[in-house]
Amino acid sequence: MAVTQKVDMDGKPRVVIMNVAMHLFGKQGFNGTSMRDIANAVGLLPGSLYAHIESKEALLLEMVTDGIGRFLAAVEPHVACSVSPLDRLRQMIIAHVEVVADNPERSQVVFHQWRFLSPEHLPEAIERRRRYETCFVEVIEEGVKAGLIKSDLNHRIAVLSLLGAMNWTPEWFSPDGRLGAAQVGDLMADTLLGGILS
Amino acid sequence: MAVTQKVDMDGKPRVVIMNVAMHLFGKQGFNGTSMRDIANAVGLLPGSLYAHIESKEALLLEMVTDGIGRFLAAVEPHVACSVSPLDRLRQMIIAHVEVVADNPERSQVVFHQWRFLSPEHLPEAIERRRRYETCFVEVIEEGVKAGLIKSDLNHRIAVLSLLGAMNWTPEWFSPDGRLGAAQVGDLMADTLLGGILS
DNA sequence: CGCGGTAACAAACATTTGTTTATTAGCAAG
DNA sequence: CTTGCTAATAAACAAATGTTTGTTACCGCG
């Protein structure tokens, strides 16, 4: 017997494990997910995972690093774009929602589980998150200088509100909902940018 | 010897334990916090906690239940208030931020750790969260009917953006920052409500 | 066939987990 | 002082944790 279920072992095993772990980390959290949970979901015994990965934290590290990377890759190109700051912001919001929509669970990990990285890897994750937020700060400040955005409200609060709304999207966005990512992003931009116009 | 350190046992022990646990759950998460962590921080041995509490989950349950209760108590009175829907929304946002400011760590537990309630207590927590969100939906819809709020943008997205921005506040709000809770709430209202005006 | 290497297995490892037990100190009231 | 109660301690519990070990099945290549 020994059925050797290669259940969904179509791709490279490491990728399969990463995807399964991403799903579980996103849903149950890093500390709420055991290696046995992962092994179980992937159709392996716990020890067998270590033929493909180095440690539990290595999984988290790759998820977070690569995850933030996707947001940066999607948003940063718009920062120095040649269109108006407001249009840039709108495009950045849409890009952000599209990354969330591509995999809401990964986004949950990126936004909530980075805390559980070891002290060794934590600082870099924090730094990259800060770099992401800076993208939005820069464009907003440029909009203020161009006279397109009110300067009488605290920019910091505006940015934090904007980012808060965006970072919360993985909590409710459903890839099989009626609205697609780009439409959701566009509507969010309507809501979020309307209040900062001058 | 047996120093019997009553470190900060000024109040009723159960309250002290709750506060310490709240701090730890908020910072490290429910699953990232052990009973030994709590005992350690409170100046007791692990087993001694059980003279005052029933279980680890009982701590979480009380935190979440009581926590949502504070948000409801602060916001619900404004829902059926007699002023304009927009002013109501503004007051609700301010009230929300004030509850967050009162104890950001508790808010983190309310917004992120409720998932780890046992299946027995989970449904009620979800229901109360839903009830909270409904407050905002109602007032916005009333604003639309009154012609004060644009009806051409998807209300659902507007509400989710609003709530997302608000639920994210415990992530960055500092009680000893330059701006007080009411001022932050007011500025957030400027940002978030500006975009939905008709 | 036989050989070699990859990746699975079964089993155990040392810790850590939440919680319980039996015992002892502290202290107010009789 | 003694009695009784509260709340602490020390120690242990079973279960779960991340990870390592030795061994066995598989599979392409000679």
Tab-separated table of C-alpha atoms (C1' of nucleotides) in Angstrom, chain C:
chain	number	residue	atom	x	y	z
C	1	DC	C1'	19.476	-6.262	-13.473
C	2	DG	C1'	21.858	-3.388	-10.120
C	3	DC	C1'	23.277	1.016	-8.485
C	4	DG	C1'	22.766	5.732	-6.487
C	5	DG	C1'	20.427	9.415	-4.994
C	6	DT	C1'	16.262	11.748	-3.804
C	7	DA	C1'	12.504	11.975	-0.857
C	8	DA	C1'	9.458	9.642	1.594
C	9	DC	C1'	8.661	7.137	6.119
C	10	DA	C1'	8.489	5.906	11.245
C	11	DA	C1'	10.113	7.133	15.430
C	12	DA	C1'	12.096	9.708	18.560
C	13	DC	C1'	14.381	14.081	20.452
C	14	DA	C1'	14.160	17.868	23.789
C	15	DT	C1'	11.199	21.883	24.841
C	16	DT	C1'	7.291	24.220	25.559
C	17	DT	C1'	2.490	24.288	25.989
C	18	DG	C1'	-1.990	24.865	29.234
C	19	DT	C1'	-3.444	23.103	33.328
C	20	DT	C1'	-3.850	20.299	37.808
C	21	DT	C1'	-2.396	18.626	42.072
C	22	DA	C1'	-0.836	18.489	46.785
C	23	DT	C1'	1.343	21.353	50.028
C	24	DT	C1'	2.624	25.429	52.511
C	25	DA	C1'	2.774	30.373	53.923
C	26	DG	C1'	-0.053	34.646	55.545
C	27	DC	C1'	-3.383	36.573	57.861
C	28	DA	C1'	-8.067	37.936	59.856
C	29	DA	C1'	-11.450	36.380	63.198
C	30	DG	C1'	-12.866	33.573	67.208
